[in-house]
Short mmCIF file of C-alpha atoms (C1' of nucleotides) in Angstrom, two decimals:
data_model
loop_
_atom_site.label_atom_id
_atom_site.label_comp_id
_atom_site.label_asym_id
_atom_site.label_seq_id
_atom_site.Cartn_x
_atom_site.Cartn_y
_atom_site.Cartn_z
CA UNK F 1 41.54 46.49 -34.53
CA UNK F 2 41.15 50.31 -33.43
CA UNK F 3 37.47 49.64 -32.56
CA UNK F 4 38.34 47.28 -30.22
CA UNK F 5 37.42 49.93 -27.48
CA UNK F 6 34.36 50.25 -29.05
CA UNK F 7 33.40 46.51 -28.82
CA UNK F 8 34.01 46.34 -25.32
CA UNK F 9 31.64 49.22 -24.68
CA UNK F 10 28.93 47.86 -26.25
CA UNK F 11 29.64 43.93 -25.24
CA UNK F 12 30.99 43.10 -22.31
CA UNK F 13 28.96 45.42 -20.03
CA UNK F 14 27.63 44.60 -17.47
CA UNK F 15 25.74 46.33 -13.98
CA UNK F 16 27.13 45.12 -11.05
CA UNK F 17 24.48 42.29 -10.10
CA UNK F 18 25.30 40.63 -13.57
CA UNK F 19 22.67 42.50 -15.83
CA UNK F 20 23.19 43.81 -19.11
CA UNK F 21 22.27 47.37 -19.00
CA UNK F 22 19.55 48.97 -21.33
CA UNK F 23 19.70 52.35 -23.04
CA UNK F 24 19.18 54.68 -20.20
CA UNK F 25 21.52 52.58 -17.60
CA UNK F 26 24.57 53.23 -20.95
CA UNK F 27 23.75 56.62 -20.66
CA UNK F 28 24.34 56.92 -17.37
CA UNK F 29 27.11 55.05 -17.20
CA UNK F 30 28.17 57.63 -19.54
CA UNK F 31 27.34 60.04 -17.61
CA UNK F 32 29.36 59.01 -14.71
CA UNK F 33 32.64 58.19 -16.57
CA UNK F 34 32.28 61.74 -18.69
CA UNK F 35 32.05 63.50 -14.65
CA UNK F 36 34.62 61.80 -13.23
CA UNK F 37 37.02 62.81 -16.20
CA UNK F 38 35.45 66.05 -15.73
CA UNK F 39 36.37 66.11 -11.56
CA UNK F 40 39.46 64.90 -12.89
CA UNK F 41 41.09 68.10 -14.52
CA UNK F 42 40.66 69.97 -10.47
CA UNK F 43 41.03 67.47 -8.43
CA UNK F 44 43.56 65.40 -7.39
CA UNK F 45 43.36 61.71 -8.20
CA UNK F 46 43.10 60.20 -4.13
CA UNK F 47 40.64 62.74 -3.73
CA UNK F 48 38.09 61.52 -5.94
CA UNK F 49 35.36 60.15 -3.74
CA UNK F 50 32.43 58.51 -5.45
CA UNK F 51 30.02 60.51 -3.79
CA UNK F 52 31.54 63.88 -5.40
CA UNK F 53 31.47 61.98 -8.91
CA UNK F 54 27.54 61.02 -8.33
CA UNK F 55 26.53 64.57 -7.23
CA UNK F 56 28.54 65.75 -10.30
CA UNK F 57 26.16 63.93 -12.26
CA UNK F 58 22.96 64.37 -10.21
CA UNK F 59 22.71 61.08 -9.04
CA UNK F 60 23.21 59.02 -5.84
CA UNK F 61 26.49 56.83 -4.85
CA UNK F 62 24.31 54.18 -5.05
CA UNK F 63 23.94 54.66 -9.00
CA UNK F 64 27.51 54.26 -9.12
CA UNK F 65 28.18 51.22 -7.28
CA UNK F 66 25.70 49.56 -10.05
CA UNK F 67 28.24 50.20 -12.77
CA UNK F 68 31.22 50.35 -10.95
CA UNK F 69 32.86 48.41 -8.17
CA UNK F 70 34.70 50.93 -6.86
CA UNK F 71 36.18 54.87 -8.21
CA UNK F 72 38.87 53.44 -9.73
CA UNK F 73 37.16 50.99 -12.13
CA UNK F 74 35.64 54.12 -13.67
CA UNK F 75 39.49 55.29 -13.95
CA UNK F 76 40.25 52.29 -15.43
CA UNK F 77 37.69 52.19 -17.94
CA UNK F 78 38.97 56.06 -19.09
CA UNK F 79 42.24 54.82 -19.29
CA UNK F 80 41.36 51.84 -21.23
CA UNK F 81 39.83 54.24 -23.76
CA UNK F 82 42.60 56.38 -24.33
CA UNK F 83 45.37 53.00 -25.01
CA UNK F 84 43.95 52.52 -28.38
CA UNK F 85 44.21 56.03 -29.30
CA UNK F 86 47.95 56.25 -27.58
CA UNK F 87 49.39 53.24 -28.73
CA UNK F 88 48.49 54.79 -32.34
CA UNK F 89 49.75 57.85 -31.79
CA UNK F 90 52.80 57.30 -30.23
CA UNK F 91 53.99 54.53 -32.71
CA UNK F 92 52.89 56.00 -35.78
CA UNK F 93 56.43 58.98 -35.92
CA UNK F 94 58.67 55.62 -35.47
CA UNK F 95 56.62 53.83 -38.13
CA UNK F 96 56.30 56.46 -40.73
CA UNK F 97 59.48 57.32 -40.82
CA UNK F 98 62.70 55.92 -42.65
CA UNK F 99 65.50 55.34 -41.02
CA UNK F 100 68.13 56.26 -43.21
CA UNK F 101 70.62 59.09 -42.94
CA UNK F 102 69.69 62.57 -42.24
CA UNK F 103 66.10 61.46 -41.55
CA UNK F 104 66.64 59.65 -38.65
CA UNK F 105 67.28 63.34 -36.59
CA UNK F 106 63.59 64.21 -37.84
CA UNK F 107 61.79 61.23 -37.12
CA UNK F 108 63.25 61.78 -33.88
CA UNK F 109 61.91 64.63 -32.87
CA UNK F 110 58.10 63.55 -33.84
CA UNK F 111 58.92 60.70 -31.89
CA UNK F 112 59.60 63.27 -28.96
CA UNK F 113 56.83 65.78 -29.85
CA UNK F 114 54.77 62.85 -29.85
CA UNK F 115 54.72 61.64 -26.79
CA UNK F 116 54.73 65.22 -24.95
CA UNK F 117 51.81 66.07 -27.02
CA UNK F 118 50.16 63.14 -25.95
CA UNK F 119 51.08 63.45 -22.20
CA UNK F 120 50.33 67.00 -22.67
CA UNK F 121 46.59 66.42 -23.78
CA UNK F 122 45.99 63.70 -21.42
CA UNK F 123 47.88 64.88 -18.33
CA UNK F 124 45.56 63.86 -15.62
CA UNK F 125 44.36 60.53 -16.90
CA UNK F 126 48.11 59.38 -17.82
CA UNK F 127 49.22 60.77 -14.34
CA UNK F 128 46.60 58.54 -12.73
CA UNK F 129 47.68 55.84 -15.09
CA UNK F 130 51.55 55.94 -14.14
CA UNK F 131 50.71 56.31 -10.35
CA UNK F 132 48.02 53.41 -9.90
CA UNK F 133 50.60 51.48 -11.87
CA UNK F 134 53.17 52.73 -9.71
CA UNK F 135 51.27 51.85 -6.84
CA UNK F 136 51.27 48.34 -7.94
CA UNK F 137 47.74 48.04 -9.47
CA UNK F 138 47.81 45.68 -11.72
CA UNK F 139 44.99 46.83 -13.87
CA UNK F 140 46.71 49.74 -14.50
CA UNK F 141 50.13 48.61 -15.11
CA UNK F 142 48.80 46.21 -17.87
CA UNK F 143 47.12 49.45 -19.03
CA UNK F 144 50.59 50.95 -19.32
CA UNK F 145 52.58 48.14 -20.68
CA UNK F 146 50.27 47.92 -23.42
CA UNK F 147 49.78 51.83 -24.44
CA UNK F 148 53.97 51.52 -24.74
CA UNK F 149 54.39 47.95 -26.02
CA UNK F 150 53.57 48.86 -29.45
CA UNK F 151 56.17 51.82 -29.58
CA UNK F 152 58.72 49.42 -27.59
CA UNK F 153 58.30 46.43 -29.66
CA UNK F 154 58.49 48.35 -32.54
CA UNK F 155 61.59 50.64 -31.29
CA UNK F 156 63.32 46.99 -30.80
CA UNK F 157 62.33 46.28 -33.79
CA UNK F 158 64.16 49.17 -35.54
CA UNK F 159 66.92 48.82 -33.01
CA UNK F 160 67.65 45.28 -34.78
CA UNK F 161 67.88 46.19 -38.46
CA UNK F 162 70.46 49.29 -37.00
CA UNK F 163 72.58 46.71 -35.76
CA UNK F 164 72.01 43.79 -38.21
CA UNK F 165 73.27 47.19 -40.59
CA UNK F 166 76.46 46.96 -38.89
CA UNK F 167 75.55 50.79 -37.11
CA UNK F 168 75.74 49.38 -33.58
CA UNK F 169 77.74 47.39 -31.55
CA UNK F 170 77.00 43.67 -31.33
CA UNK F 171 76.40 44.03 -27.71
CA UNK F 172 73.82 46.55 -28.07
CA UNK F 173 70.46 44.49 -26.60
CA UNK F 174 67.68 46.18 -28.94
CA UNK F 175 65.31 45.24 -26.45
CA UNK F 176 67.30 47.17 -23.49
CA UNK F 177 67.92 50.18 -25.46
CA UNK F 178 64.43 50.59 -26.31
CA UNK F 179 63.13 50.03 -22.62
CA UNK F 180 65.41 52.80 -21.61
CA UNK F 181 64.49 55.06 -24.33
CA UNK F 182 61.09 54.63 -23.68
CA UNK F 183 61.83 55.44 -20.17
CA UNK F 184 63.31 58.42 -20.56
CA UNK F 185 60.05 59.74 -23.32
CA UNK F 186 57.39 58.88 -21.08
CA UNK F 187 59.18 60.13 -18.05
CA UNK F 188 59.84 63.50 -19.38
CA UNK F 189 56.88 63.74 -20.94
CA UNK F 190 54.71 63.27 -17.27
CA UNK F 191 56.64 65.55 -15.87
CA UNK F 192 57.09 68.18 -18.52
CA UNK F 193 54.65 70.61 -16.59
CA UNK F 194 57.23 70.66 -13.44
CA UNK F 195 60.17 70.52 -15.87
CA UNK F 196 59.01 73.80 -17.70
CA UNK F 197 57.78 74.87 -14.28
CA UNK F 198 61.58 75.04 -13.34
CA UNK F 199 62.69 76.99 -15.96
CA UNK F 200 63.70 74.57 -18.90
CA UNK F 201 61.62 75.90 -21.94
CA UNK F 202 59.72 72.72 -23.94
CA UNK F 203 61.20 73.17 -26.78
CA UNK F 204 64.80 72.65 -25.10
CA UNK F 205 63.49 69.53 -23.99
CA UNK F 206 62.05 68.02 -27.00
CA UNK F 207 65.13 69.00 -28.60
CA UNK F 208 67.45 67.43 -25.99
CA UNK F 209 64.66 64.22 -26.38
CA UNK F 210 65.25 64.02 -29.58
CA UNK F 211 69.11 64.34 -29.47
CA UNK F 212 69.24 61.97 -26.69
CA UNK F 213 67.24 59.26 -29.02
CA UNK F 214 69.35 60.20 -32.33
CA UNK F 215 72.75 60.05 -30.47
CA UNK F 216 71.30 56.61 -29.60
CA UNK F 217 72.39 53.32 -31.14
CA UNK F 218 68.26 53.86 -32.38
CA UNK F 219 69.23 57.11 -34.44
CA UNK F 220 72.90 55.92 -35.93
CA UNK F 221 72.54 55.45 -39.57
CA UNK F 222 75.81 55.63 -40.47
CA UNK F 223 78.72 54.04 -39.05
CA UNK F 224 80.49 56.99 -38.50
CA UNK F 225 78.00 59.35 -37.93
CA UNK F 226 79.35 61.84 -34.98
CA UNK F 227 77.42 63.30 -32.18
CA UNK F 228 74.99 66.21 -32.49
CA UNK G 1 77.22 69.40 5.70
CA UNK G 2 76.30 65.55 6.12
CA UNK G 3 75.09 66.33 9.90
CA UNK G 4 72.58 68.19 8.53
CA UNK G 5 70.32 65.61 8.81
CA UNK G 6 71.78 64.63 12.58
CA UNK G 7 70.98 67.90 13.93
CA UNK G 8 67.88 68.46 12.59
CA UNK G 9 66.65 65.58 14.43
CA UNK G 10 68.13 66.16 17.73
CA UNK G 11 67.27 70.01 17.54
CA UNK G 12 63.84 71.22 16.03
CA UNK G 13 62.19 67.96 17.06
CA UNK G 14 58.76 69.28 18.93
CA UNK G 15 56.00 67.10 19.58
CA UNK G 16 52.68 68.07 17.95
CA UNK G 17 51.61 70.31 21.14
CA UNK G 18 54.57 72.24 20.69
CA UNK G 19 56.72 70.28 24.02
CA UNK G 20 60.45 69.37 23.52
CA UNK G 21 60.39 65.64 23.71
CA UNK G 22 62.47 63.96 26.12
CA UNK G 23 64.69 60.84 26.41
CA UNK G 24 61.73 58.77 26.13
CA UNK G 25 59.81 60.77 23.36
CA UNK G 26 62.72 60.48 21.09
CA UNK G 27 62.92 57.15 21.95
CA UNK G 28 59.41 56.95 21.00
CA UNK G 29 59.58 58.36 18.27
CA UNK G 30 62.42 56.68 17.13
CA UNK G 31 60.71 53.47 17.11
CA UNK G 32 57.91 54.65 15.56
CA UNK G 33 60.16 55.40 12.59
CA UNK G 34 61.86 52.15 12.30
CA UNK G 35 58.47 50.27 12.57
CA UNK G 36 56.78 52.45 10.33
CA UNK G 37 60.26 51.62 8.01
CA UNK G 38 60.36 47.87 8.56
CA UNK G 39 56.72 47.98 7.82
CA UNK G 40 56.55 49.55 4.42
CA UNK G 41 58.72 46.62 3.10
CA UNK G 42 55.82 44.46 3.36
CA UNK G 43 52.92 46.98 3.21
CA UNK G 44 52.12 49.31 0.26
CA UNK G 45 51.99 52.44 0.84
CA UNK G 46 48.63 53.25 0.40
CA UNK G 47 47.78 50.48 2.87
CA UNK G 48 50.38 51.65 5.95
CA UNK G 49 47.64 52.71 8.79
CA UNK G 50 49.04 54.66 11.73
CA UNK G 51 47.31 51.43 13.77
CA UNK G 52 48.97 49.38 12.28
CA UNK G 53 52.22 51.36 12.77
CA UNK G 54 51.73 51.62 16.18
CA UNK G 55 50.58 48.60 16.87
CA UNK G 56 54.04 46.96 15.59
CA UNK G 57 55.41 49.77 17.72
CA UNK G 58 53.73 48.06 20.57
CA UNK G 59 52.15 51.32 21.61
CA UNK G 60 48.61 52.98 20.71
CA UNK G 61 47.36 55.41 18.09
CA UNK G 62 47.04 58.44 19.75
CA UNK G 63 51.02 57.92 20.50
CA UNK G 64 52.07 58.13 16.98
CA UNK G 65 49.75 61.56 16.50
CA UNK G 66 51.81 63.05 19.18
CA UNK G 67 54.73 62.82 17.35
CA UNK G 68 53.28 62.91 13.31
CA UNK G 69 50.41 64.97 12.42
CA UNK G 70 50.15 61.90 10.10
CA UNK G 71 51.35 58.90 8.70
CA UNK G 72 52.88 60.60 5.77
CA UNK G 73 54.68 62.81 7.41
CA UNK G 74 57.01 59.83 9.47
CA UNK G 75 57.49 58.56 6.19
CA UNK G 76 59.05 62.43 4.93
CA UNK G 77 60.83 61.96 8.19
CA UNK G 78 62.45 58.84 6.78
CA UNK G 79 62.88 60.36 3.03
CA UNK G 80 64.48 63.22 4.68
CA UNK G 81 67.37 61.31 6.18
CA UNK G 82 67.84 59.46 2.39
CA UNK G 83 68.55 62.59 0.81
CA UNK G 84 72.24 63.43 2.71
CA UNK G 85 72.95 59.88 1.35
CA UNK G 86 71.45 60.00 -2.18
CA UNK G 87 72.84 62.94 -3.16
CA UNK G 88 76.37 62.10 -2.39
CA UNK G 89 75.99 58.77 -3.70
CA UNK G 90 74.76 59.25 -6.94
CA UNK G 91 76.85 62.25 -7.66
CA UNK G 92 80.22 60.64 -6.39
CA UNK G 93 81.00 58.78 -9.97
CA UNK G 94 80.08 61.47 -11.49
CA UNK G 95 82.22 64.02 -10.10
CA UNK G 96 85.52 61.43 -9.50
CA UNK G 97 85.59 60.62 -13.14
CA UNK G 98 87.71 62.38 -15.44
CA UNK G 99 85.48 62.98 -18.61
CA UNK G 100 88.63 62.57 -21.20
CA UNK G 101 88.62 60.06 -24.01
CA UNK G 102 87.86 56.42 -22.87
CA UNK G 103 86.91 57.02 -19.49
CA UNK G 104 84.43 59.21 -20.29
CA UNK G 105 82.12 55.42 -20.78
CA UNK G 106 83.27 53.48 -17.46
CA UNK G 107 82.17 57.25 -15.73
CA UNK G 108 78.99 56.27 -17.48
CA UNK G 109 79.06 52.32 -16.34
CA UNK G 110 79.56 53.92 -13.12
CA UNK G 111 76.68 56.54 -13.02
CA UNK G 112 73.95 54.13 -14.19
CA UNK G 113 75.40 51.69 -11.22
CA UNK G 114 75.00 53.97 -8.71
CA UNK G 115 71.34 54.97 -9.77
CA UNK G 116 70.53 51.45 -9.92
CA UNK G 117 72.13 50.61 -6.33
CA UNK G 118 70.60 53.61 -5.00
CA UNK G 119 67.15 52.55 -6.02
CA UNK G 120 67.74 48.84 -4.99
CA UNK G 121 68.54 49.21 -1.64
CA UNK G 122 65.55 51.57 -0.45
CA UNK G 123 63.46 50.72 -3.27
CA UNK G 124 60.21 50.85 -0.75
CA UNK G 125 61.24 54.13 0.48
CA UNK G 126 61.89 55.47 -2.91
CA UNK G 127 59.10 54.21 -4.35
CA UNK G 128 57.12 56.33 -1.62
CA UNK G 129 58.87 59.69 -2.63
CA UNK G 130 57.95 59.16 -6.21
CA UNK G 131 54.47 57.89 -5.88
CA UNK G 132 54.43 60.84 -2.79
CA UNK G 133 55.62 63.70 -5.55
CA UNK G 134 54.23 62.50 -8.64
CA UNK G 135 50.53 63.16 -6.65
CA UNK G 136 51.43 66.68 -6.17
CA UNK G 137 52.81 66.61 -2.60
CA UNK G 138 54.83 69.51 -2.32
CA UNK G 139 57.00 68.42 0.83
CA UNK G 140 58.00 64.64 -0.98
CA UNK G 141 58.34 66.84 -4.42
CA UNK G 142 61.10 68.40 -2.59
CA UNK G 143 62.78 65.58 -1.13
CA UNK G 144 63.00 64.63 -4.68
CA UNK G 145 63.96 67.52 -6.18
CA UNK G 146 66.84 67.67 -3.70
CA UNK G 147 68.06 64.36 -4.19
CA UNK G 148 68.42 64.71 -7.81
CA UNK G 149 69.49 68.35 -7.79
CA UNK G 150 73.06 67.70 -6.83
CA UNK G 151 73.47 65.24 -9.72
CA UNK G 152 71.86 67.13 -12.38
CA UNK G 153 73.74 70.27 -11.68
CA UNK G 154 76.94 68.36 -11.42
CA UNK G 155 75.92 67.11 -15.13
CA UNK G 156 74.84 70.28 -16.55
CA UNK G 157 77.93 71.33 -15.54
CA UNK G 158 79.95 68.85 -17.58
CA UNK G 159 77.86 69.02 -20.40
CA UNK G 160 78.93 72.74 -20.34
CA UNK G 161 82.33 72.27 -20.15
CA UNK G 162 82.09 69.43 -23.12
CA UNK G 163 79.58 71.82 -25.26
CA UNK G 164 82.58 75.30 -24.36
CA UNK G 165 85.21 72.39 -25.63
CA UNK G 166 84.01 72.28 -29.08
CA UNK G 167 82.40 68.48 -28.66
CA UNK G 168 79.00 68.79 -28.78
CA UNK G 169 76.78 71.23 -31.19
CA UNK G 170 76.18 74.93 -29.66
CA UNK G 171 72.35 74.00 -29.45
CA UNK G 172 72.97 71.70 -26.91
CA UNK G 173 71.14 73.35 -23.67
CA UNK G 174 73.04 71.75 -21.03
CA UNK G 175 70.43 71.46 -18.60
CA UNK G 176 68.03 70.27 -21.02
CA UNK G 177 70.25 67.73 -21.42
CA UNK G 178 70.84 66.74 -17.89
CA UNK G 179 67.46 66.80 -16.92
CA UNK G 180 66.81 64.41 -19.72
CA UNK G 181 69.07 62.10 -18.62
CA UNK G 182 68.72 62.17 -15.07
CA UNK G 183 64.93 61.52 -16.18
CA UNK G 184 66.18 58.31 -17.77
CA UNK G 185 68.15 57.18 -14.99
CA UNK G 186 65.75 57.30 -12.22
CA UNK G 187 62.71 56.38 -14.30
CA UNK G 188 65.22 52.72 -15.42
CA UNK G 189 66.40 52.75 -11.44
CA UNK G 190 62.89 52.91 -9.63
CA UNK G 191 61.34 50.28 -12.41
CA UNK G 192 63.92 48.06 -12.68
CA UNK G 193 62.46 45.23 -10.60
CA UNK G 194 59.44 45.21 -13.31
CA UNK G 195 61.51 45.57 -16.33
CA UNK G 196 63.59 42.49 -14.92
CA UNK G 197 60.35 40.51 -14.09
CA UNK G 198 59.40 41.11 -18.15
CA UNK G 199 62.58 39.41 -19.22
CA UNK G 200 65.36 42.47 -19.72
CA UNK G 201 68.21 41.38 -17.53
CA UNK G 202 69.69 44.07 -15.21
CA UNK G 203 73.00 43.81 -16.55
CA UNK G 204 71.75 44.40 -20.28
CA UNK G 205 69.80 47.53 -18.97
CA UNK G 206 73.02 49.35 -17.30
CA UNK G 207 74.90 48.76 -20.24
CA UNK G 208 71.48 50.69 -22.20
CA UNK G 209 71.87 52.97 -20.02
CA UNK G 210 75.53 53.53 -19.55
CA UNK G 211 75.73 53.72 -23.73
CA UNK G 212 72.59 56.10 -23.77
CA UNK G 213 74.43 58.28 -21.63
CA UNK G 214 78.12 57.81 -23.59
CA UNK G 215 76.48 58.37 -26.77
CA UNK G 216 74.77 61.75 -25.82
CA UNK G 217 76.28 65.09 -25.46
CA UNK G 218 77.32 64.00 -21.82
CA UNK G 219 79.76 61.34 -23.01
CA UNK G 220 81.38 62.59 -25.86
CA UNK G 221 84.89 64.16 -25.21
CA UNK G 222 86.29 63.88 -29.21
CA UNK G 223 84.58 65.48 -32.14
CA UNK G 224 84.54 62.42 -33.83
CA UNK G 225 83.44 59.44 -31.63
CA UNK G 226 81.66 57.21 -33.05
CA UNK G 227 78.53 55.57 -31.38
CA UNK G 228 78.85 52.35 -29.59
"C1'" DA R 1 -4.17 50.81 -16.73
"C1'" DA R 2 -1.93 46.84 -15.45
"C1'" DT R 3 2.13 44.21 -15.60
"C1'" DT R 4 6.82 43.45 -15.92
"C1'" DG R 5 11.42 44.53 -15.97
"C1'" DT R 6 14.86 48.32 -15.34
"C1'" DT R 7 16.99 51.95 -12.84
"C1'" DC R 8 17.56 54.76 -8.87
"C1'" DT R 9 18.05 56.06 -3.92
"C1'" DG R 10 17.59 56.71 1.34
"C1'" DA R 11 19.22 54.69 5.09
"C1'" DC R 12 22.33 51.74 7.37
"C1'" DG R 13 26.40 48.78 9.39
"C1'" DG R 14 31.23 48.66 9.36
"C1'" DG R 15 35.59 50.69 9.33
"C1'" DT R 16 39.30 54.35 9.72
"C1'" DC R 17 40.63 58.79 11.25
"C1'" DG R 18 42.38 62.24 14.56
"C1'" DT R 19 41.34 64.28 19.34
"C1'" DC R 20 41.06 64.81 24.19
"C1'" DA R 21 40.58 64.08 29.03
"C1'" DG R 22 42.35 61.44 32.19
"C1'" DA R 23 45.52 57.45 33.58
"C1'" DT R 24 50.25 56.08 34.12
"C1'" DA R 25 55.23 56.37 34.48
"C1'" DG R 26 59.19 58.83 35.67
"C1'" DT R 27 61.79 62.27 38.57
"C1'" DA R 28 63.25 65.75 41.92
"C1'" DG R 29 62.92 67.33 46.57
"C1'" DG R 30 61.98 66.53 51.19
"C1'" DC V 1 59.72 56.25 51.53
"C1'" DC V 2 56.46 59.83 50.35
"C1'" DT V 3 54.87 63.87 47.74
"C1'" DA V 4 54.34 66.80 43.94
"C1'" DC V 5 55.27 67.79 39.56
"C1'" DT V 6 56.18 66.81 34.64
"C1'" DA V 7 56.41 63.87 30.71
"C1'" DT V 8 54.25 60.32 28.30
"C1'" DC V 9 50.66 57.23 27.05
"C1'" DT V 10 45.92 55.50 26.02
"C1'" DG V 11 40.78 54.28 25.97
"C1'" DA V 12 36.95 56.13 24.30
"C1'" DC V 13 34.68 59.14 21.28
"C1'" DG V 14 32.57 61.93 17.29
"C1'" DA V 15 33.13 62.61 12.47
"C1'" DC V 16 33.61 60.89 8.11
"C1'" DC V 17 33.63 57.78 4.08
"C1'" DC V 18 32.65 53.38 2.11
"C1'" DG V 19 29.72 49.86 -0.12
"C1'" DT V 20 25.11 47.32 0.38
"C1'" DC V 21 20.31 46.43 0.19
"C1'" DA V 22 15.36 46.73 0.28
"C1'" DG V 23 12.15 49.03 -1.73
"C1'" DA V 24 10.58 53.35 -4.52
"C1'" DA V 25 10.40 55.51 -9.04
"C1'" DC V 26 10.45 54.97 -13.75
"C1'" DA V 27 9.94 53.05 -18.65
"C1'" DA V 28 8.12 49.79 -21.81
"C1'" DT V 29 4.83 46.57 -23.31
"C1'" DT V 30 0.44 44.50 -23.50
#
DNA sequence: AATTGTTCTGACGGGTCGTCAGATAGTAGG
DNA sequence: CCTACTATCTGACGACCCGTCAGAACAATT
């Protein structure tokens, strides 16, 4: 399932007139998506022009337009790489853990630590993910809905047994309270740079993260558990 | 204090050679404004052209330059006068509810209301300053920054007051805490249209949002409340 | 080395941007 | 009503970026 990405490379290509490129046309294809992540980490996302990305990698606009329609494509294609990876990651703290008493707080925080490590490693490619999507691309808000469906679905999923367990309310919608938890972790987590920027230490806000998510119908294991 | 806003435009308003506009400038510009507002309900932002501005504006081009250096900039002209508003409104429930026992949750119901309101009824422009900040524009990061600042000081403040109280842990960093939460609440309010459109009703999400809120540091106001 | 298919590029038409000199509209004084 | 002056507007322009295409350069195969 993880090599999906993989498939996809090696598949479905094709140039832009409908051929299927050989080795040296991958390669540069490469090339050109490994320059524009490159061009990525110093400049801004609007200010990627095609022509910088093809003298980054000593070719000709021209080149470019033969693998890609147009500079975002190649985003596209980055940020199609890294969903298989994030998806993982960010599900795999929820997953591992079990939800039962004191546990709950722990699992919490590597649910938190996990997504601002992840943010953290791939600031400028998520940033460009959440504003195309933002902007109403629909390429890249599929891209987004499916890095954080897995962790949603499976946030809802927990959310359920918690209040099939009798530790939530019977109007607590699972599916709600996940969206808005997931909200909050991927919001903080793109703007953690600013947020530390202004003078709140990361570890205050993982901490408050996690709090925030164990104070949560998600992190109640116990019907009478109190506030932390 | 709420004039602010009023005198700024009647007062520092220079036209890009450095003139005072007259009756007819500001009358000018004025209309440039609304058309460049009524516009951006049906154009994304990335696709509002000053031509097309002034065209609707029934005027040329080289008009709108002598009153914007760009077509950004009217639209900061338009965030600008949102912030006076925004602050006040999403503050208000905060500050008029008393944060003792039970009404500690309809303060909640009330907060997540507001944001959701707020975002509703200028969704376009709002989605501007965030798609505006989140690229790195310092003057829109601003706009933001001072929209939200009222409410999450307002918060931290009643976290403190809850933490000095003896209801929440002494770890709790207050403004952690807000900023978390006011994270949450704007991320839910500007996305809400999408999160409805994938099946999450709006009323089900304020009530996630209103209990996320109850159910963190924020909400409690006795030791032993239980999560709802 | 000739042939065939693949990859690359220089040069171009089309479009948007912001500027500026000069046209136009408004106004005060005679 | 005319004149002179100021405020405002605009047509036309150069600069820039985009994406395309015909043909050059390259690689592989015989």
């Amino acid at each position: 399932m993880s090599s999906a990405a993989e498939d996809t490379e090696s598949q479905d290509l094709r140039a832009v007139d409908g051929r299927v490129p050989g080795r040296r046309g991958i390669a540069t294809r490469q090339r050109l998506l490994q320059c524009t992540s490159d061009l990525l980490e110093t400049t801004s996302y609007r200010d990627l022009k095609v022509v910088d990305i093809a003298r980054e990698a000593g070719t000709s606009p021209a080149t470019f337009y033969q693998y890609f329609p147009d500079a975002e494509s190649a985003l596209l294609a980055l940020a199609d790489r890294l969903v298989g990876e994030g998806g993982e990651r960010l599900v795999r703290p929820l997953k591992a853990a079990n939800w039962h008493g004191q546990n709950a707080y722990l699992a919490c925080e590597a649910v938190a630590d996990a997504f601002l490590e992840f943010w953290a490693d791939h600031s400028a490619l998520m940033a460009v993910i959440d504003l195309a999507a933002l902007e109403g691309d629909q390429r890249f808000r599929d891209c987004r809905i499916q890095l954080l469906n897995m962790f949603t679905v499976a946030a809802t999923e927990v959310l359920t047994r918690q209040r099939e367990a009798g530790f939530a309310a019977a109007e607590v919608d699972p599916e709600a309270t996940a969206v808005v938890l997931v909200s909050m972790l991927s919001h903080v987590a793109a703007h953690q740079a600013g947020i530390a920027q202004s003078g709140v230490p990361i570890g205050q806000l993982r901490d408050a993260m996690a709090r925030v998510m164990y104070n949560s119908p998600l992190g109640k294991t116990d019907r009478f558990a109190t506030t932390i």
